[in-house]
Coordinates of C-alpha atoms in Angstrom, one line a residue:
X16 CA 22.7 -8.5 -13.7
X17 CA 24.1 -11.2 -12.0
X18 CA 25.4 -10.3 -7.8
X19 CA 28.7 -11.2 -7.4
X20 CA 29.1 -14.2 -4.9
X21 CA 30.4 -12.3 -1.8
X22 CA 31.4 -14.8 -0.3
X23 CA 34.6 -16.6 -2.6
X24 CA 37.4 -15.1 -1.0
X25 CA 40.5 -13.2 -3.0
X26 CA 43.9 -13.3 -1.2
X27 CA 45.2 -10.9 -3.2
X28 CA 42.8 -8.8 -1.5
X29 CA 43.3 -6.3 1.3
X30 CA 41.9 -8.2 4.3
X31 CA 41.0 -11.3 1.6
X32 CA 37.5 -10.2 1.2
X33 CA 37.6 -8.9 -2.2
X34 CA 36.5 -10.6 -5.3
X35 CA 37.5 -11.3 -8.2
X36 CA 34.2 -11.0 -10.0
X37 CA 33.0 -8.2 -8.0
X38 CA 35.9 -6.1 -9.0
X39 CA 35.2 -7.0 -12.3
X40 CA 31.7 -6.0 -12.8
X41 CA 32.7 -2.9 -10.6
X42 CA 35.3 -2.0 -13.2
X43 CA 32.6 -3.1 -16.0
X44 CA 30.6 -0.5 -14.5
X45 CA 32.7 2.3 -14.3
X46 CA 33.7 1.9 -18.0
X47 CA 31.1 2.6 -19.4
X48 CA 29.9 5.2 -17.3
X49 CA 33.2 7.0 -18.4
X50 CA 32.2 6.2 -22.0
X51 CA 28.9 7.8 -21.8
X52 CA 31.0 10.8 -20.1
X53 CA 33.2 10.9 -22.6
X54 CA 30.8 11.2 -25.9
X55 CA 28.8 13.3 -23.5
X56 CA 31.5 15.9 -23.0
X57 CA 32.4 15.5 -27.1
X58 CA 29.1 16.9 -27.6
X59 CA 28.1 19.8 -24.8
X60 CA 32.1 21.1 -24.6
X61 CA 32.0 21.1 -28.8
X62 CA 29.4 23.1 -28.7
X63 CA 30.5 25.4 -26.0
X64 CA 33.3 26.6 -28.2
X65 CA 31.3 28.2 -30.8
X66 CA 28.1 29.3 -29.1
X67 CA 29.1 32.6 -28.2
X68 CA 29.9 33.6 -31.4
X69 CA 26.9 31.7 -32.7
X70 CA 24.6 33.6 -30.4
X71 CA 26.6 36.5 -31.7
X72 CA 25.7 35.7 -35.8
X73 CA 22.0 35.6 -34.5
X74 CA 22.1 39.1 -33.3
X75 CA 23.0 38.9 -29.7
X76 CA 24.7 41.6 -28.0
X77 CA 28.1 40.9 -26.2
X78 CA 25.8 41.6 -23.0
X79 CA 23.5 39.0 -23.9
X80 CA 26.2 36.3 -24.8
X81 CA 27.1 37.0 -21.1
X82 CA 24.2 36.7 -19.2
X83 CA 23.1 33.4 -21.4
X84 CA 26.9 31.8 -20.2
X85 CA 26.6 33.0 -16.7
X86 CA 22.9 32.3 -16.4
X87 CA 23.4 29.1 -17.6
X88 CA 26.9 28.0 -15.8
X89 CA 25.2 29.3 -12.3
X90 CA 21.9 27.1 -12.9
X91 CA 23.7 24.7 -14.0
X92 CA 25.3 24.3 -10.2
X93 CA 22.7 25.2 -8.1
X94 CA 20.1 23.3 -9.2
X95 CA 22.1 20.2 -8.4
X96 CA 21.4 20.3 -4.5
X97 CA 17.7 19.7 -5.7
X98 CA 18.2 17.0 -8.2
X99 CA 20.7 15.2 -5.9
X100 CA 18.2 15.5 -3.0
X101 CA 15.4 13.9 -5.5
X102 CA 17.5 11.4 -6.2
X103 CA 17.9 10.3 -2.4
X104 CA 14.6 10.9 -1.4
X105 CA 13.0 8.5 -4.9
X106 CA 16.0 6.2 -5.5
X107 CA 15.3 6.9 -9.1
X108 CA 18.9 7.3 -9.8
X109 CA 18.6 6.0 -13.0
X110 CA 15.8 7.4 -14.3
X111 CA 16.9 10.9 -13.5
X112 CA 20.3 10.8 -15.1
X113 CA 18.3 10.0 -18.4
X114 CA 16.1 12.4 -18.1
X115 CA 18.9 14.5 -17.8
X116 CA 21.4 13.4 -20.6
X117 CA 18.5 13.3 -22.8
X118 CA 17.9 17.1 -22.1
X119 CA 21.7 17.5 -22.6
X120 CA 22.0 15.9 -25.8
X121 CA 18.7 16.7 -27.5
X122 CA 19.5 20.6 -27.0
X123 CA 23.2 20.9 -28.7
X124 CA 21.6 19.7 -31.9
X125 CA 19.1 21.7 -31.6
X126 CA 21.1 24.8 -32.1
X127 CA 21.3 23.7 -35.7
X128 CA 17.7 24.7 -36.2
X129 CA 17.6 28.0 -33.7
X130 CA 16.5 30.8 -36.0
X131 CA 16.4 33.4 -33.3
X132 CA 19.5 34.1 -30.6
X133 CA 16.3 34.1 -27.7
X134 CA 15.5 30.5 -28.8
X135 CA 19.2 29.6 -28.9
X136 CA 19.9 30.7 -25.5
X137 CA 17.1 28.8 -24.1
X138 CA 18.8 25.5 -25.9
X139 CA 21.8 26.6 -24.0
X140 CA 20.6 27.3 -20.9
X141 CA 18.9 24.4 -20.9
X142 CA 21.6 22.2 -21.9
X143 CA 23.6 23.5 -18.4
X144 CA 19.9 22.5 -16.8
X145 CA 20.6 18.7 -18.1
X146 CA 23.8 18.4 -16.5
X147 CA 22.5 19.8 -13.3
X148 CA 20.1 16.8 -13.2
X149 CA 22.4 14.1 -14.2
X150 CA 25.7 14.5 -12.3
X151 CA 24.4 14.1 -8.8
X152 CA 22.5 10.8 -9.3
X153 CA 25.3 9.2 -11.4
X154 CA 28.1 10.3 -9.5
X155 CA 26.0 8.5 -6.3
X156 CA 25.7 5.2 -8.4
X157 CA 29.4 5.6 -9.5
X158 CA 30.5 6.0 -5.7
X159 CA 28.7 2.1 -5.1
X160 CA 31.9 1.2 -7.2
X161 CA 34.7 2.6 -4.8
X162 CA 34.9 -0.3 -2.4
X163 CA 35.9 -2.2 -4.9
X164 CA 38.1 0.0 -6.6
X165 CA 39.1 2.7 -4.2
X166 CA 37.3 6.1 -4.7
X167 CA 40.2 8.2 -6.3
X168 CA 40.9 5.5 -9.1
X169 CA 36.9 5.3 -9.8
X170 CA 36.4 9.0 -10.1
X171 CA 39.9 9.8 -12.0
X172 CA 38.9 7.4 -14.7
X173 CA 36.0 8.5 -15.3
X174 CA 37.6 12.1 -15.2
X175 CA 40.4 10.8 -18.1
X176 CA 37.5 9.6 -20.0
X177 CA 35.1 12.5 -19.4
X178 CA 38.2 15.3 -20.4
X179 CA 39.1 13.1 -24.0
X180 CA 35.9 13.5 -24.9
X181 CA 36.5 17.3 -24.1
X182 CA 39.6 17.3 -26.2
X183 CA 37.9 15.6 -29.3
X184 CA 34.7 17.8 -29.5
X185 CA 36.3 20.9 -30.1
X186 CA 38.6 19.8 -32.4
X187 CA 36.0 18.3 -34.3
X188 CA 34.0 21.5 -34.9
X189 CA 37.4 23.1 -35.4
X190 CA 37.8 20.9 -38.0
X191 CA 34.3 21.6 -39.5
X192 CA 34.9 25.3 -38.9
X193 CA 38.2 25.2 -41.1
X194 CA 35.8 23.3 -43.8
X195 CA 33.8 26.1 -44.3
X196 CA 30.8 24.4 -43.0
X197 CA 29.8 27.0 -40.0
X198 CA 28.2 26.5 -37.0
X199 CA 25.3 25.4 -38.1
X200 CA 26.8 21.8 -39.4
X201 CA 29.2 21.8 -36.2
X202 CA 25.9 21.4 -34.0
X203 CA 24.3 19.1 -36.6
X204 CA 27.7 16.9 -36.5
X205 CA 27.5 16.8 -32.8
X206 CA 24.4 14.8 -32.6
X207 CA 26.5 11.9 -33.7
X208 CA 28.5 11.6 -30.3
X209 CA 25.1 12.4 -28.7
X210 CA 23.5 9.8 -30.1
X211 CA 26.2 7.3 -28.9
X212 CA 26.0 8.7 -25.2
X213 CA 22.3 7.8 -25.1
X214 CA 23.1 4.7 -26.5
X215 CA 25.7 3.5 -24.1
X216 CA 23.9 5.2 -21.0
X217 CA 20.9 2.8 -22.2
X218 CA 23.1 -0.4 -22.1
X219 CA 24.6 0.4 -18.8
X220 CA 21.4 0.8 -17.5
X221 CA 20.1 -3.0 -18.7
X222 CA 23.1 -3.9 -17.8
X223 CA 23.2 -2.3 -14.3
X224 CA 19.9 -1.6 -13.3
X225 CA 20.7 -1.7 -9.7
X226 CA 24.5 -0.5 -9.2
X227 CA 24.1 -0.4 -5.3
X228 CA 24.4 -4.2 -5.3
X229 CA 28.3 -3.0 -6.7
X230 CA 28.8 -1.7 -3.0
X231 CA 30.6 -4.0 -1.0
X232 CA 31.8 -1.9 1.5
X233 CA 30.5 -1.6 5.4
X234 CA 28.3 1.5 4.4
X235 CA 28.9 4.8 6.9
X236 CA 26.5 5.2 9.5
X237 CA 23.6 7.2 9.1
X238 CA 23.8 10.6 11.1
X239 CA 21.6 13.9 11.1
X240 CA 22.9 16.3 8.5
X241 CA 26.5 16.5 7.5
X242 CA 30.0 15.8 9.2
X243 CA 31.9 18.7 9.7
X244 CA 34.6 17.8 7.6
X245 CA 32.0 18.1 4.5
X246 CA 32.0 21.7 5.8
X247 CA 35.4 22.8 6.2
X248 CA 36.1 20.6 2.8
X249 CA 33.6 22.9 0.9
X250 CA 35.0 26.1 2.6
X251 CA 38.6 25.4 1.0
X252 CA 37.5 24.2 -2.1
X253 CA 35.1 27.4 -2.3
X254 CA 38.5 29.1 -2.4
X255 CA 39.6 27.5 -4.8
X256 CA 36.4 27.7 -7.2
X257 CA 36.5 31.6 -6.5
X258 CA 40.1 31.7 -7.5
X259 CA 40.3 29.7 -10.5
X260 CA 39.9 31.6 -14.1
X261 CA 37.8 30.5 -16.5
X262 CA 39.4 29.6 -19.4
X263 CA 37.7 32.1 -21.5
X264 CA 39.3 35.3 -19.4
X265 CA 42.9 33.0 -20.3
X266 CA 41.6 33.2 -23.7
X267 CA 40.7 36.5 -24.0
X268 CA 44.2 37.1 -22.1
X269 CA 46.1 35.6 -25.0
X270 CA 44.2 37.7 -27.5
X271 CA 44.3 40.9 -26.0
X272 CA 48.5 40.5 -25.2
X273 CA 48.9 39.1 -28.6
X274 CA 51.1 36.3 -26.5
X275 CA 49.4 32.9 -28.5
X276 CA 48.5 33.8 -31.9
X277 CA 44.7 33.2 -32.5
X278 CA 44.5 29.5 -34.2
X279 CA 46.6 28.2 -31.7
X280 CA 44.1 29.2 -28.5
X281 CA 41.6 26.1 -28.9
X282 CA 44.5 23.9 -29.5
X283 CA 45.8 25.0 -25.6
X284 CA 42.3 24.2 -24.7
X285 CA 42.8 21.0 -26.1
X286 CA 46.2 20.4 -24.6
X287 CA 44.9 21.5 -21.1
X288 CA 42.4 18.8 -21.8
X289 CA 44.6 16.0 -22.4
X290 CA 46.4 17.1 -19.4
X291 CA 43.4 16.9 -17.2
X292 CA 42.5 13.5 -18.7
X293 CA 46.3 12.5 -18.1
X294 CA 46.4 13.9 -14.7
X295 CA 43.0 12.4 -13.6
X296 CA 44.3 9.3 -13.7
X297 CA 47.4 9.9 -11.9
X298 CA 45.6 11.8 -9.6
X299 CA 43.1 9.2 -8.6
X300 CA 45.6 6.5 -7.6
X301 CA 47.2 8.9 -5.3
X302 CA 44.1 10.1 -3.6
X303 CA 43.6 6.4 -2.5
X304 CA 47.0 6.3 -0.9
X305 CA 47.3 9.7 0.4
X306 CA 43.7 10.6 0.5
X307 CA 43.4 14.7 1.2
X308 CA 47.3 15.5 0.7
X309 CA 47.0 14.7 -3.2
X310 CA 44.2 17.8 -2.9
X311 CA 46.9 20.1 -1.1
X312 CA 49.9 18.8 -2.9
X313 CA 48.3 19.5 -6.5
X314 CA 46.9 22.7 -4.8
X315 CA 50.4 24.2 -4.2
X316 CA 51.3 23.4 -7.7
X317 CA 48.3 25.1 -9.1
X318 CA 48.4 28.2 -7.2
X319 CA 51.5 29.0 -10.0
X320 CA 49.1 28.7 -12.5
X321 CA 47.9 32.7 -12.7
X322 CA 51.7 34.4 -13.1
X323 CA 52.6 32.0 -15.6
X324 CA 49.7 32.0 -17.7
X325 CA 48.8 36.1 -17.2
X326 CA 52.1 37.8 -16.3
X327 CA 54.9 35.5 -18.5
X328 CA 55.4 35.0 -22.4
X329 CA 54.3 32.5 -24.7
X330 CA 56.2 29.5 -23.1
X331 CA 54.9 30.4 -19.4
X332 CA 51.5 31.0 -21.1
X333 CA 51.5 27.1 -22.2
X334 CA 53.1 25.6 -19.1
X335 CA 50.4 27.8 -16.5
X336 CA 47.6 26.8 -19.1
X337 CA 49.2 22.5 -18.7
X338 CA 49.0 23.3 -14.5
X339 CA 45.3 24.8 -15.0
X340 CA 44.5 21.6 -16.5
X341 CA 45.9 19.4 -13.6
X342 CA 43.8 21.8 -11.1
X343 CA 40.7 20.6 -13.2
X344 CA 41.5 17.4 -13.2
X345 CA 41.6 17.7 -9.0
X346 CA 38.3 19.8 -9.1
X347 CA 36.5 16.8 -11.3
X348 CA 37.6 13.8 -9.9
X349 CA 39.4 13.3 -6.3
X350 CA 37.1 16.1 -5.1
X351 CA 34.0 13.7 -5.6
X352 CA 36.6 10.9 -4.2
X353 CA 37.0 12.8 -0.6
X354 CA 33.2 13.8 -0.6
X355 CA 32.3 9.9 -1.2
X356 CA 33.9 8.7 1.9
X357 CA 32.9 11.4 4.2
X358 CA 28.7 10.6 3.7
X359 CA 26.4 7.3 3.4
X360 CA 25.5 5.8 0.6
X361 CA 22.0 7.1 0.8
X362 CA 22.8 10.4 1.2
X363 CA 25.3 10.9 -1.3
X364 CA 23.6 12.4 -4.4
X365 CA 22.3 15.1 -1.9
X366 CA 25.9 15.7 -0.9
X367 CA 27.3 16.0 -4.1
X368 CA 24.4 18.2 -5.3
X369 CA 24.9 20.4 -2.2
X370 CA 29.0 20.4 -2.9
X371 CA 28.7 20.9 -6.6
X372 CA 26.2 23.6 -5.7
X373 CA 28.3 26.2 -3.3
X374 CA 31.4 25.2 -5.4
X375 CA 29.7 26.3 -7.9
X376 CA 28.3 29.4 -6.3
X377 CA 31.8 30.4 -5.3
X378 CA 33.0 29.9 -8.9
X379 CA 30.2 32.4 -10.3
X380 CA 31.0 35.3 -7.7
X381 CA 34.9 34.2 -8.3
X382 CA 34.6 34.8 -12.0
X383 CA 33.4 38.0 -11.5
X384 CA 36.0 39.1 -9.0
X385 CA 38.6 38.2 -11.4
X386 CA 36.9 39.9 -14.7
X387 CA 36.8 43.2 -12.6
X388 CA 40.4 43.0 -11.2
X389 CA 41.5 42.3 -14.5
X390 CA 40.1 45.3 -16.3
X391 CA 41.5 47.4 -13.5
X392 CA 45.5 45.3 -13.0
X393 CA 46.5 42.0 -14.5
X394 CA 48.4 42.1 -11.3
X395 CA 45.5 42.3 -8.9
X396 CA 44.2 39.1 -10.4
X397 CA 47.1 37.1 -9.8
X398 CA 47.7 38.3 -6.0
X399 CA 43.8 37.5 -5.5
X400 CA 44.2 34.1 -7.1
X401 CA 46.9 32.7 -5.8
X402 CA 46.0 34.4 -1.8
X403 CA 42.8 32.5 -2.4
X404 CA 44.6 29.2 -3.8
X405 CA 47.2 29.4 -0.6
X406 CA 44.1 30.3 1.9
X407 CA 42.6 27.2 0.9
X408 CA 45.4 25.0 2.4
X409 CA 45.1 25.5 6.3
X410 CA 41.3 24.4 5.7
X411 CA 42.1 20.8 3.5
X412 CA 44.9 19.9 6.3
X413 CA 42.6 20.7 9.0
X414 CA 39.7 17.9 7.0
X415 CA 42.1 15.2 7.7
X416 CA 41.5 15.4 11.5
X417 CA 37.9 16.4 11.6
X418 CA 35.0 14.0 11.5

C-alpha cells in the first residue's frame, strides 16, 4: 500500500492538515472492512435464527438449546479481553482476525453436516468463539481510521453495513424455509456469503497490510492501566447491557400475548435491523459533534423501549421493537467511538476486549434477571429495565469531565 504523503496540505481541512488522499485510503479502508461485516453478519445472524429449533430436530432438550445460546453468547464476550490483549502484546492484528472469521464462517456451514445436536452445539459455540477472536483486533485497526474520519462516522458505518447484512441473512433462510428446503439447505446456502467475507477480508488485507500507517492523528499518551473515564463508561453501559432484552424474550413476548402473529416476528427482527443500520449512521455523525451526549440522548429515548414493546398492543409492539433497534445501533457503534479516544493506539484491542467483555458479562446476568422477572410480572421487567436504563445516565454525564 502506498503512505499517503502527509505532508500536501488540505484547506478544507480542520487545522489544514488533512489530506485528501489520506482520507481517501482511510475511507477505502473502512469500506471494506464494513463489507466483510456485512456478509459476515448474513452468515452467523442467518443462522442464529434457526439453530434453536435445529438443535431442537436433532433431539435437544429446551434446557440444552439454552445452555448451548448462553454458553456460547457468554464465551463469546469474555474471551475477548484475551484475544484483544494478544493482539496488543503480538501486533498480529491481522492474522488473528482471520483466524477468527475463518472459525466463524467454516462452522455455520458446518451445521449442514451435524448429525448429532452434541456436534451441532459445539459448531455453535464455536462459531460465538470466532467472533470473540476477531472483533477486538479489527476494531483496533479500524480505530487507525478515525483521525481521518472522526471515530463516530468510522464505527457507525461499519455498524449500517454490519446490521444489513443482519437484515438480509434471515430473510434469506426465511426464504429457504418457506421453500421447503429445511435447515439443512439454509446452513448449506449460507456458506455463499461466507465465502465472500473471506474473500473480501483477504483483499483488505493485501491491500492494507499495515492499517496503522492510516493513523494520522497525535496518538494519546501512554499511561499505566486505564483512565478512569474507561471505568465509569463501562459502569453505565453495564447498566445498560443488564437492562436491555434480548430479542428472543421480545419474541417469545409476542407469541405468548398473541400481539404479532407468528410470520410477522422475524420480519420485526428485520425491521429492527434496518433501523440499526439506518440509525448507525446517523448516530455516528453525531457522536463526532457531540461526542458522549449522542450516548445519553439516544439512552433516554431507549429507556421507552420495554413498556412499548411488553405492556402496549401491536402498534407499540412495532415502534418499542424500531427504538430497541436504535439502542443497538448505540451499543455497536459510538460505544467503540468513545472507547477509541479515551486509550492509545497500542492498547486499544485490549480495551475493547476488556469493554466488550464486562459489557458482555452484564448482559448475561441481565438476561437472566429479566427471564425471571418476567415469568413472575411483565411489569417487574419493565420497572427494572428502564431504572437500570435511567441509572445509567448520571454515570455517561459524569465521563465527559473525567480523564
Amino acid at each position: 500500500m502506498t503512505v499517503p504523503d502527509r505532508r500536501e496540505r488540505n484547506p478544507a481541512a480542520p487545522g489544514g492538515t488533512r489530506t485528501a488522499p489520506a482520507r481517501g485510503a482511510a475511507l477505502r479502508f473502512v469500506l471494506l472492512i464494513g463489507v466483510v461485516s456485512m456478509f459476515s453478519d448474513m452468515t452467523h445472524e442467518g443462522a442464529r435464527g434457526i439453530t434453536g429449533p435445529f438443535l431442537g430436530s436433532l433431539g435437544a432438550s429446551g434446557l440444552v438449546v439454552a445452555l448451548v445460546a448462553g454458553t456460547g453468547e457468554l464465551l463469546g464476550y469474555a474471551l475477548r479481553f484475551v484475544f484483544g490483549y494478544a493482539a496488543d502484546r503480538t501486533g498480529r492484528y491481522w492474522p488473528i482476525t482471520a483466524v477468527g472469521y475463518l472459525v466463524q464462517m467454516v462452522a455455520v456451514p458446518l451445521l449442514a453436516l451435524a448429525g448429532h445436536w452434541p456436534v451441532a452445539a459445539v459448531l455453535i459455540i464455536a462459531e460465538r468463539g470466532g467472533r470473540a477472536m476477531r472483533n477486538p483486533a479489527r476494531d483496533a485497526m479500524l480505530a487507525h481510521a478515525t483521525a481521518e474520519l472522526g471515530r463516530g462516522w468510522v464505527f457507525g458505518v461499519r455498524e449500517a453495513l454490519d446490521a444489513a447484512g443482519a437484515m438480509v441473512g434471515p430473510l434469506i433462510v426465511a426464504l429457504v424455509l418457506a421453500l421447503h428446503g429445511g435447515y439443512r439447505v439454509g446452513f448449506a446456502v449460507l456458506a455463499v456469503p461466507a465465502v465472500l467475507t473471506l474473500v473480501v477480508l483477504a483483499g483488505a488485507w493485501r491491500q492494507y497490510p499495515r492499517p496503522a500507517e492510516l493513523d494520522t492523528g497525535a496518538d494519546l499518551p501512554d499511561r499505566r492501566g486505564l483512565p478512569n473515564a474507561f471505568w465509569i463508561y463501562l459502569a453505565g453501559m453495564g447498566l445498560i447491557a443488564a437492562a436491555y432484552a434480548d430479542y428472543p424474550l421480545i419474541a417469545y413476548h409476542f407469541g405468548q400475548a398473541h400481539i404479532i402473529a407468528t410470520p410477522w416476528i422475524p420480519v420485526l427482527y428485520a425491521g429492527a435491523m434496518a433501523t440499526e443500520a439506518l440509525a448507525a449512521l446517523a448516530l455516528g455523525r453525531l457522536f463526532d459533534r457531540w461526542g458522549v451526549r449522542t450516548v445519553v440522548g439516544a439512552t433516554l429515548l431507549t429507556a421507552c423501549f420495554p413498556p412499548l414493546v411488553f405492556l402496549g398492543g401491536a402498534g407499540a409492539a412495532v415502534v418499542g421493537v424500531v427504538v430497541w433497534g436504535l439502542g443497538m445501533a448505540v451499543q455497536e457503534s459510538v460505544v467503540k467511538a468513545a472507547v477509541t479516544g479515551m486509550v492509545g493506539a497500542r492498547r486499544r484491542a485490549s480495551a475493547f476486549g476488556l469493554f466488550d467483555t464486562g459489557f458482555g458479562v452484564c448482559w448475561f446476568a441481565g438476561s437472566l434477571a429479566l427471564g425471571a422477572l418476567y415469568d413472575r410480572s411483565v411489569i417487574d421487567l419493565v420497572i427494572f429495565s428502564v431504572a437500570l436504563q435511567v441509572a445509567a445516565i448520571p454515570l455517561l454525564l459524569v465521563v465527559r469531565r473525567v480523564r
